[in-house]
C-alpha positions as semicolon CSV with decimal commas, in nm:
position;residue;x (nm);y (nm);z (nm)
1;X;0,000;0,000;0,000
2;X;0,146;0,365;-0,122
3;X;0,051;0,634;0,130
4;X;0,060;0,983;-0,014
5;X;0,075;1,280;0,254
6;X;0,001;1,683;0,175
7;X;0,043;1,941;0,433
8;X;-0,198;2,199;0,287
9;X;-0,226;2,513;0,408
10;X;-0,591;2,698;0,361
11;X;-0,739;3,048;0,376
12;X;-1,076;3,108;0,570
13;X;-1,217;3,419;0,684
14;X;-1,347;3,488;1,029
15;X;-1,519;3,843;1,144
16;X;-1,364;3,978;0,814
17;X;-1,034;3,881;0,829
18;X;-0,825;3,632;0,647
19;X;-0,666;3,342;0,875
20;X;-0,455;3,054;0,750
21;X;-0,564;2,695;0,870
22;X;-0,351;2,404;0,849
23;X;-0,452;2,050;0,769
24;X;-0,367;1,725;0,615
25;X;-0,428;1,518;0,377
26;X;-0,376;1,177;0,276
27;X;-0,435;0,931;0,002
28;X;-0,432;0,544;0,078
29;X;-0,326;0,379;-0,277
30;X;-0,347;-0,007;-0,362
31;X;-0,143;-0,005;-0,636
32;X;0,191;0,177;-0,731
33;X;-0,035;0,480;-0,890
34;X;-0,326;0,673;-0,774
35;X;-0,623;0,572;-0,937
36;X;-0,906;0,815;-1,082
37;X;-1,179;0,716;-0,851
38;X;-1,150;0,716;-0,525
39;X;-1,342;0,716;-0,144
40;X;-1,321;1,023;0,000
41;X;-1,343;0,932;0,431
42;X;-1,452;1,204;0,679
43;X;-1,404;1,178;1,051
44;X;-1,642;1,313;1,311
45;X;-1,605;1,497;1,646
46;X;-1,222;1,501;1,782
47;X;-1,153;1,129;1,583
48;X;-0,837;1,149;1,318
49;X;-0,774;0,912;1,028
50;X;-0,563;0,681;1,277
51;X;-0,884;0,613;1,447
52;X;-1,069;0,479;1,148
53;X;-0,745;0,258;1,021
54;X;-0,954;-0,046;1,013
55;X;-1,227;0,100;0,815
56;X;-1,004;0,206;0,575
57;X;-0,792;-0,095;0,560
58;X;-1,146;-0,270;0,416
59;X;-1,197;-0,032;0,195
60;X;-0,894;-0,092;0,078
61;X;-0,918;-0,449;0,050
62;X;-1,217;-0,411;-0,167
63;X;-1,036;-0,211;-0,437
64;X;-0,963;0,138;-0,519
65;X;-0,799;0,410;-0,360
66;X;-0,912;0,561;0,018
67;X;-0,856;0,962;0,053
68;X;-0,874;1,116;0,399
69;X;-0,836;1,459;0,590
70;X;-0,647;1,421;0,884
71;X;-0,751;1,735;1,130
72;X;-0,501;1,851;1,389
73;X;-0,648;1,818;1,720
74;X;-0,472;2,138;1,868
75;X;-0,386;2,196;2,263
76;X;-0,611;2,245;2,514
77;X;-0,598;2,649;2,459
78;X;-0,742;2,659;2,128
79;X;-0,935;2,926;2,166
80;X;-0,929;3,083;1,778
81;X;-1,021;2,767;1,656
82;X;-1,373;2,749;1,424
83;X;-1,467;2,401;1,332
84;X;-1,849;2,520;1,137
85;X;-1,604;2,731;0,953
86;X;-1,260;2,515;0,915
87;X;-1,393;2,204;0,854
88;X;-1,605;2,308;0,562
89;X;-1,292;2,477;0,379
90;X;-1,028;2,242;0,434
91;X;-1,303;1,994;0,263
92;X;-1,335;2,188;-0,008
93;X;-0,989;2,307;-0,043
94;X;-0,886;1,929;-0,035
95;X;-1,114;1,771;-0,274
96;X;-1,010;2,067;-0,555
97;X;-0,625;1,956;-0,468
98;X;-0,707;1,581;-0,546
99;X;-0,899;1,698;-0,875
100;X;-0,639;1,937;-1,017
101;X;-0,285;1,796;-0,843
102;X;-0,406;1,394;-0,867
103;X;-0,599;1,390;-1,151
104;X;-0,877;1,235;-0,937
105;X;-1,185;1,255;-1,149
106;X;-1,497;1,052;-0,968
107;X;-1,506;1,040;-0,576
108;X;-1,771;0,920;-0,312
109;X;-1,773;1,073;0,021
110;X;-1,819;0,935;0,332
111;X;-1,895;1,107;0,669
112;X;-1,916;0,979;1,004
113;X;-2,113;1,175;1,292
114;X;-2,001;1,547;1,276
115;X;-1,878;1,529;0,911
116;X;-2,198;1,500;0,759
117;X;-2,227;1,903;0,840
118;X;-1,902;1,974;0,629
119;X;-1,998;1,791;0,353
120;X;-2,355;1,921;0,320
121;X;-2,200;2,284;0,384
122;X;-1,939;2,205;0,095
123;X;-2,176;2,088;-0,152
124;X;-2,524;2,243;-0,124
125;X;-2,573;2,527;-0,366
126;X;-2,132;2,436;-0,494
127;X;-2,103;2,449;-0,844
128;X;-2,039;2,049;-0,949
129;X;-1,797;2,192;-1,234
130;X;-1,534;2,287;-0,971
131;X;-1,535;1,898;-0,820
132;X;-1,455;1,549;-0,962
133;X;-1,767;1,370;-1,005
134;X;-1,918;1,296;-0,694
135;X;-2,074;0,942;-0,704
136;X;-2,278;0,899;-0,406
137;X;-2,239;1,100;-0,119
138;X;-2,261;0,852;0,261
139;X;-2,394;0,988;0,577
140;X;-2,310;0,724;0,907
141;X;-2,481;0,825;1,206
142;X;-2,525;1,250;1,115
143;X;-2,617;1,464;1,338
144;X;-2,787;1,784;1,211
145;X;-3,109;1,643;1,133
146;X;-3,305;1,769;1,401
147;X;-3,165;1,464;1,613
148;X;-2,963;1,581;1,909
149;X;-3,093;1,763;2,256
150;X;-2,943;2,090;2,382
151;X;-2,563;2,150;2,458
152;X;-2,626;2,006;2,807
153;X;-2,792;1,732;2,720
154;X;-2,538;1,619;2,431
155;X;-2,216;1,619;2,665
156;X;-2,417;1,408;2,970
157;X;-2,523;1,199;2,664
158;X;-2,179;1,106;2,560
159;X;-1,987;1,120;2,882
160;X;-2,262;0,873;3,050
161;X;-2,526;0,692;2,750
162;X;-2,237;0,674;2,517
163;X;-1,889;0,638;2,618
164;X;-1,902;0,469;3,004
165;X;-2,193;0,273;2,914
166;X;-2,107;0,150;2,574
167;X;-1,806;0,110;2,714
168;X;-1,874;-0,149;3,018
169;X;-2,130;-0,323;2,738
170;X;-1,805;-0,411;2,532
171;X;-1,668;-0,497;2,812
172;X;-1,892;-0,772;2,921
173;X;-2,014;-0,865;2,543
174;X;-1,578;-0,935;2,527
175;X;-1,601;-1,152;2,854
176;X;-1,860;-1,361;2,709
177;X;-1,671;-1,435;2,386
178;X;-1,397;-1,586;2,562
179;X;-1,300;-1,916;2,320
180;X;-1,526;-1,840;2,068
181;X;-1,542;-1,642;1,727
182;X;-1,231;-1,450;1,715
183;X;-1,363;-1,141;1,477
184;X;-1,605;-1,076;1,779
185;X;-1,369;-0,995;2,021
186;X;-1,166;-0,803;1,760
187;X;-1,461;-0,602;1,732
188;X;-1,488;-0,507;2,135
189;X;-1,151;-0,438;2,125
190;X;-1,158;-0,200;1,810
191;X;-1,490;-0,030;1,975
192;X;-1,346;0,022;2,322
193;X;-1,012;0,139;2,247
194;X;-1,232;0,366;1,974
195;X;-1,419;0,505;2,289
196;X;-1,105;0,544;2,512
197;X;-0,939;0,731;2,228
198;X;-1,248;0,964;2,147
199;X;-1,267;1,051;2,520
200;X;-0,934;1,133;2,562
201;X;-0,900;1,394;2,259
202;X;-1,225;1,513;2,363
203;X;-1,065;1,618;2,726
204;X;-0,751;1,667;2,575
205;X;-0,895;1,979;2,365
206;X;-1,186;2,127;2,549
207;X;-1,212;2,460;2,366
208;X;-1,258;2,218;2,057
209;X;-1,524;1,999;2,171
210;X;-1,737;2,277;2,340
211;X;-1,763;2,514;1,971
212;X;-1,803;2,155;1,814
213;X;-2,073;2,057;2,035
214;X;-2,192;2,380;2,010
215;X;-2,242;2,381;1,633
216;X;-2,404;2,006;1,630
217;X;-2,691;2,124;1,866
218;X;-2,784;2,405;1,650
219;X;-2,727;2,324;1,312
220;X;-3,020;2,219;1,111
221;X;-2,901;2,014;0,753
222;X;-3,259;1,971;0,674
223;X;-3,301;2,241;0,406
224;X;-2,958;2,178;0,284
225;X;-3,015;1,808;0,231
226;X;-3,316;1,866;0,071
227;X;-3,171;2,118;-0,192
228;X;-2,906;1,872;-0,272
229;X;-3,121;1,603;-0,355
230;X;-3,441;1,767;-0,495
231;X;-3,277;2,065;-0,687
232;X;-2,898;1,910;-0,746
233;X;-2,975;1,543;-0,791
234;X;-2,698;1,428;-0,537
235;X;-2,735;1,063;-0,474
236;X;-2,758;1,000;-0,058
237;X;-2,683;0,739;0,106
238;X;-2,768;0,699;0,478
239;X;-2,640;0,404;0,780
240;X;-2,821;0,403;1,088
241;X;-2,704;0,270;1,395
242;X;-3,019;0,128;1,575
243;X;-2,878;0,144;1,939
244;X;-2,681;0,470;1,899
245;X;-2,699;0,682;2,207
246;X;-2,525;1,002;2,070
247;X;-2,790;1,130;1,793
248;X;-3,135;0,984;1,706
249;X;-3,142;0,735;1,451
250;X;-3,501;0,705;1,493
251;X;-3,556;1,126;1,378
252;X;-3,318;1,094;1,123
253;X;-3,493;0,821;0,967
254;X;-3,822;1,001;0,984
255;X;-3,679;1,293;0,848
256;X;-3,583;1,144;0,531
257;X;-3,873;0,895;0,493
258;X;-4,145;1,142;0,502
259;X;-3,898;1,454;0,299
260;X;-3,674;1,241;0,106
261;X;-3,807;0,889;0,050
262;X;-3,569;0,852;-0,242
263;X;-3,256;0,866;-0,028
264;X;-3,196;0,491;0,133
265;X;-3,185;0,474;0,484
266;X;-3,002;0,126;0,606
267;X;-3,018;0,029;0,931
268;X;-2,695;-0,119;1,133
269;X;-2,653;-0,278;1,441
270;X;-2,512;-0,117;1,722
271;X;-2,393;0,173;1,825
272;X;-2,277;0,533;1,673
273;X;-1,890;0,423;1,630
274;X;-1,946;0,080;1,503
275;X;-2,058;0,093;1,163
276;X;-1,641;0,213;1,113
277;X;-1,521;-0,041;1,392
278;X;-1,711;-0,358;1,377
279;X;-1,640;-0,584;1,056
280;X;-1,987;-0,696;0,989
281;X;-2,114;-0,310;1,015
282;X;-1,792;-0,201;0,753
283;X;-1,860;-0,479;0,500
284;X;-2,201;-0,379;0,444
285;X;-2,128;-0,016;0,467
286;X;-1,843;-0,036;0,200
287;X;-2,026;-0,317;-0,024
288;X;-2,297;-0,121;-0,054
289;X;-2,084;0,249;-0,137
290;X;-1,908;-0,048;-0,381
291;X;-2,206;-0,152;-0,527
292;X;-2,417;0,215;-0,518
293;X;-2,096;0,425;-0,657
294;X;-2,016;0,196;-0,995
């Protein structure tokens, strides 16, 4: 496997000024050259590419090349940091460097969680003749659908419904699988040192995670999502995790079967990290991009 790695620097503009933001990217190649089509993976809240290794490493497998922005977490102090405005730009500024500097010319995009707001941001109301062609654009668990509580309720959500008691479940589920079905305990593992990790950048960078938080509870992709589909013709594709404890599969899904009834919603097992962590949850997730995107 060839990994490619860009430092990119990118221009965004906050109160009226110009500020510099710096990010990376990185292409995941299965052959000796970069293809032309490619999977475009987006991380959510305070995760980074390393976090989603598996998920990519199955992608892989399954041909093609795997594309990802890699998001410096920052210090604890971060206290110019905008992630509704950042995020969005280094997107966009990324994708145009893998159409015009890699000759990338057809890309689907997947989010995770949080990403799903950059990539509607990015491409409702974006001209298509600036981009590669986007196949089908994947949302895994979004929020901003009208699916998370206040600020308040969102943090004692994760801290207490998400990561200690997801946690202790994977704990007990790995107990139980003790001389059985290897690929089951792999996936505890992945999921709880997922949850460890997530919980430790969150703390690690709390100026981060409160504007992030901030901007889940209040932004509202509805309109956006329905522009791109209804007035763009963007092809959606949407995984829900049935047990997830972070954002509300349940309104999601009711969003888009009485607005959008066009746009497939699949359901996974679960909860909000494992369709990117648990192997049954990744092969259909990337079998069906596979199969949707040729």
């Amino acid at each position: 496997m060839n990994i490619s790695t860009i430092i990119n620097d990118c221009e965004i503009v906050v109160r009226g000024r110009p500020r510099c933001t710096r990010y990376q990217g990185v292409i995941f190649s299965s052959t000796d050259s970069i293809c032309h089509r490619c999977l475009l993976v987006l991380t959510g809240t305070s995760t980074q590419t390393s976090d989603v290794s598996y998920f990519i490493n199955s992608a892989l497998q399954r041909g093609g090349d795997v594309a990802a922005v890699e998001r410096f977490i920052g210090g604890p102090l971060s206290f110019f940091v905008r992630p509704a405005i950042e995020r969005p730009a280094t997107l966009n500024h990324f994708v145009e460097s893998l159409y015009k500097n890699f000759g990338i010319t057809d890309l689907d995009v997947v989010a995770h969680s949080y990403a799903a707001q950059e990539v509607v941001r990015v491409f409702d109301g974006h001209p298509a003749t600036s981009f590669p062609r986007i196949g089908t654009i994947t949302l895994i668990n979004p929020s901003g659908f009208g699916n998370t509580r206040g600020f308040f309720a969102h943090c004692l959500r994760f801290v207490f419904l998400f990561i200690l008691r997801d946690y202790y479940h994977n704990r007990r589920k790995l107990k139980s699988y003790e001389g059985t079905d290897e690929v089951l305990k792999g996936d505890c593992r992945r999921v709880m040192v997922g949850l460890r990790t997530l919980l430790i950048k969150t703390i690690a960078n709390p100026i981060r995670t409160i504007k992030e938080v901030a901007d889940i509870v209040t932004c509202d992709l509805r309109p956006a999502a329905r522009r791109l589909v209804l007035r763009e013709g963007r092809r959606l594709l949407v995984f829900l995790s049935r047990r997830d404890t972070l954002v509300s599969a349940d309104k999601t899904r009711d969003f888009f079967h009485h607005a959008l009834p066009s746009v497939p919603c699949i359901d996974l097992p679960g909860n909000h990290l494992d369709p990117v962590l648990r192997e049954a949850c990744i092969q259909v997730v990337v079998n069906t991009i596979r199969k949707e995107g040729a």
